[in-house]
């Protein structure tokens, strides 16, 4: 899944994962878990994430390659938030090539920056399981309580407006070039992220086959 922070990658990745019964691999979720568990990777990643910067490629790539070699990925998987730079994409291509595999599709969710800023301010995430909500569009049943695990939901520190601006700047600089990279490989699917989330999902699914 490609798209700016807050474009709805996570939401769509979960829906695709449910429909096709393949795991969703979110590098953001992996890092947040490592931070919560205070692992070495988590400690290294935290500073970058809190500032809205990307975690260095060398900390991300091996983690993802190891994850997609796990048993549950045999029938496929959906990468959510990876790759985010051209070097990450090249490292992924090389690792897949070595195993005689390739990416089937890359889905890009397109959305203007103004919509992102508005969306992110209302986004809430569970501090326990990471499930995300929006105070207006997809609120929790009970205010500030996660529907999935009853954990507390808060505004993620990297969703604060000043950090969102930084993340958007980095997205345009480092991640957006991936759109052309995958277009050139003829595996890019594009969808309009301003639509309602079910419309986006139906549009993606209709373009997958
Ligand atoms: P996300 O939940 O996907 O928005 O990710 C949250 C944060 O984790 C990002 O703002 C980055 O700091 C870091 N992160 C997640 N995936 C990557 C990646 N592929 N490369 C570098 N940093 C990442």
Short mmCIF file of C-alpha atoms in Angstrom, two decimals, residues 39-175:
data_model
loop_
_atom_site.label_atom_id
_atom_site.label_comp_id
_atom_site.label_asym_id
_atom_site.label_seq_id
_atom_site.Cartn_x
_atom_site.Cartn_y
_atom_site.Cartn_z
CA UNK A 39 13.38 -3.68 22.48
CA UNK A 40 16.67 -2.48 20.98
CA UNK A 41 15.01 -1.81 17.62
CA UNK A 42 12.16 -0.02 19.40
CA UNK A 43 14.53 2.24 21.29
CA UNK A 44 16.41 3.09 18.11
CA UNK A 45 13.21 3.74 16.13
CA UNK A 46 11.39 5.84 18.73
CA UNK A 47 13.37 9.05 18.25
CA UNK A 48 12.77 9.07 14.51
CA UNK A 49 9.08 8.22 14.77
CA UNK A 50 8.34 10.85 17.42
CA UNK A 51 9.90 13.50 15.21
CA UNK A 52 7.89 12.43 12.17
CA UNK A 53 11.02 11.18 10.40
CA UNK A 54 11.56 7.87 8.67
CA UNK A 55 13.40 5.13 10.50
CA UNK A 56 16.68 4.44 8.62
CA UNK A 57 16.36 1.88 5.81
CA UNK A 58 18.79 -0.57 7.43
CA UNK A 59 16.52 -0.87 10.49
CA UNK A 60 13.45 -1.60 8.37
CA UNK A 61 14.46 -3.78 5.45
CA UNK A 62 15.75 -6.88 7.30
CA UNK A 63 12.78 -6.80 9.61
CA UNK A 64 10.33 -6.92 6.69
CA UNK A 65 12.25 -9.56 4.74
CA UNK A 66 12.33 -11.78 7.84
CA UNK A 67 8.59 -11.25 8.36
CA UNK A 68 7.58 -12.21 4.82
CA UNK A 69 9.52 -15.46 5.14
CA UNK A 70 7.23 -16.60 7.95
CA UNK A 71 4.80 -19.43 7.27
CA UNK A 72 1.63 -17.32 7.21
CA UNK A 73 2.99 -15.37 4.22
CA UNK A 74 3.20 -18.41 1.93
CA UNK A 75 -0.05 -17.52 0.11
CA UNK A 76 0.67 -13.82 0.00
CA UNK A 77 0.66 -10.79 2.25
CA UNK A 78 -0.05 -7.11 2.14
CA UNK A 79 2.64 -4.63 3.03
CA UNK A 80 1.28 -1.52 4.72
CA UNK A 81 3.77 1.33 5.07
CA UNK A 82 6.66 -0.44 3.36
CA UNK A 83 8.53 0.37 1.19
CA UNK A 84 8.71 4.08 1.88
CA UNK A 85 11.92 4.95 0.03
CA UNK A 86 13.47 3.95 -3.31
CA UNK A 87 16.33 2.07 -1.56
CA UNK A 88 13.74 0.08 0.45
CA UNK A 89 11.85 -0.75 -2.76
CA UNK A 90 15.05 -1.87 -4.46
CA UNK A 91 16.05 -3.99 -1.47
CA UNK A 92 12.60 -5.61 -1.50
CA UNK A 93 12.77 -6.28 -5.26
CA UNK A 94 16.22 -7.82 -4.85
CA UNK A 95 15.13 -10.05 -1.94
CA UNK A 96 12.04 -11.22 -3.83
CA UNK A 97 14.03 -11.77 -7.02
CA UNK A 98 16.45 -14.02 -5.17
CA UNK A 99 13.49 -16.16 -4.14
CA UNK A 100 11.94 -16.14 -7.64
CA UNK A 101 9.07 -14.01 -6.38
CA UNK A 102 7.74 -10.56 -7.26
CA UNK A 103 5.17 -8.03 -6.11
CA UNK A 104 1.82 -8.56 -7.84
CA UNK A 105 0.28 -5.15 -7.19
CA UNK A 106 1.05 -1.84 -5.60
CA UNK A 107 -1.99 0.15 -4.52
CA UNK A 108 -1.62 3.92 -4.28
CA UNK A 109 -4.23 5.85 -2.33
CA UNK A 110 -4.19 9.41 -3.61
CA UNK A 111 -5.35 12.24 -1.33
CA UNK A 112 -4.62 15.99 -1.13
CA UNK A 113 -2.55 17.27 1.80
CA UNK A 114 -5.40 19.52 3.09
CA UNK A 115 -7.62 16.48 3.64
CA UNK A 116 -4.80 14.70 5.46
CA UNK A 117 -4.23 17.51 7.94
CA UNK A 118 -7.95 17.57 8.76
CA UNK A 119 -8.16 13.80 9.08
CA UNK A 120 -5.12 13.34 11.26
CA UNK A 121 -6.26 15.83 13.89
CA UNK A 122 -9.32 13.63 14.49
CA UNK A 123 -7.51 10.32 14.37
CA UNK A 124 -7.25 8.29 17.56
CA UNK A 125 -5.26 5.11 18.10
CA UNK A 126 -5.49 2.47 20.79
CA UNK A 127 -2.39 2.52 22.97
CA UNK A 128 -2.79 -1.21 23.52
CA UNK A 129 -3.59 -2.83 20.14
CA UNK A 130 -3.04 0.04 17.70
CA UNK A 131 -6.55 0.00 16.17
CA UNK A 132 -7.33 3.40 14.68
CA UNK A 133 -10.51 5.46 14.76
CA UNK A 134 -11.67 8.94 13.81
CA UNK A 135 -13.64 11.04 16.28
CA UNK A 136 -16.15 12.05 13.58
CA UNK A 137 -16.07 9.41 10.82
CA UNK A 138 -15.35 6.17 12.69
CA UNK A 139 -15.69 6.85 16.42
CA UNK A 140 -15.31 4.24 19.14
CA UNK A 141 -18.58 3.00 20.67
CA UNK A 142 -17.49 4.37 24.05
CA UNK A 143 -15.50 7.60 24.02
CA UNK A 144 -11.72 6.97 24.27
CA UNK A 145 -12.20 3.20 24.70
CA UNK A 146 -11.03 0.82 21.96
CA UNK A 147 -13.85 -1.32 20.47
CA UNK A 148 -11.42 -4.19 19.89
CA UNK A 149 -9.61 -4.55 23.23
CA UNK A 150 -11.06 -1.93 25.60
CA UNK A 151 -7.68 -0.16 25.69
CA UNK A 152 -7.43 3.60 25.89
CA UNK A 153 -7.47 5.55 22.60
CA UNK A 154 -5.40 8.73 22.22
CA UNK A 155 -3.96 11.06 19.60
CA UNK A 156 -0.71 9.36 18.57
CA UNK A 157 2.26 11.64 19.27
CA UNK A 158 3.25 11.48 15.60
CA UNK A 159 -0.30 12.50 14.57
CA UNK A 160 0.04 15.92 16.22
CA UNK A 161 -0.28 18.70 13.57
CA UNK A 162 3.37 19.85 13.70
CA UNK A 163 4.59 16.27 13.24
CA UNK A 164 2.05 15.62 10.48
CA UNK A 165 3.50 18.52 8.45
CA UNK A 166 6.96 17.00 8.80
CA UNK A 167 5.67 13.54 7.82
CA UNK A 168 3.95 14.98 4.75
CA UNK A 169 7.11 16.79 3.70
CA UNK A 170 9.10 13.57 4.02
CA UNK A 171 6.37 11.65 2.20
CA UNK A 172 6.59 13.97 -0.81
CA UNK A 173 10.36 13.90 -0.81
CA UNK A 174 11.08 10.23 -0.21
CA UNK A 175 7.97 8.10 -0.68
#
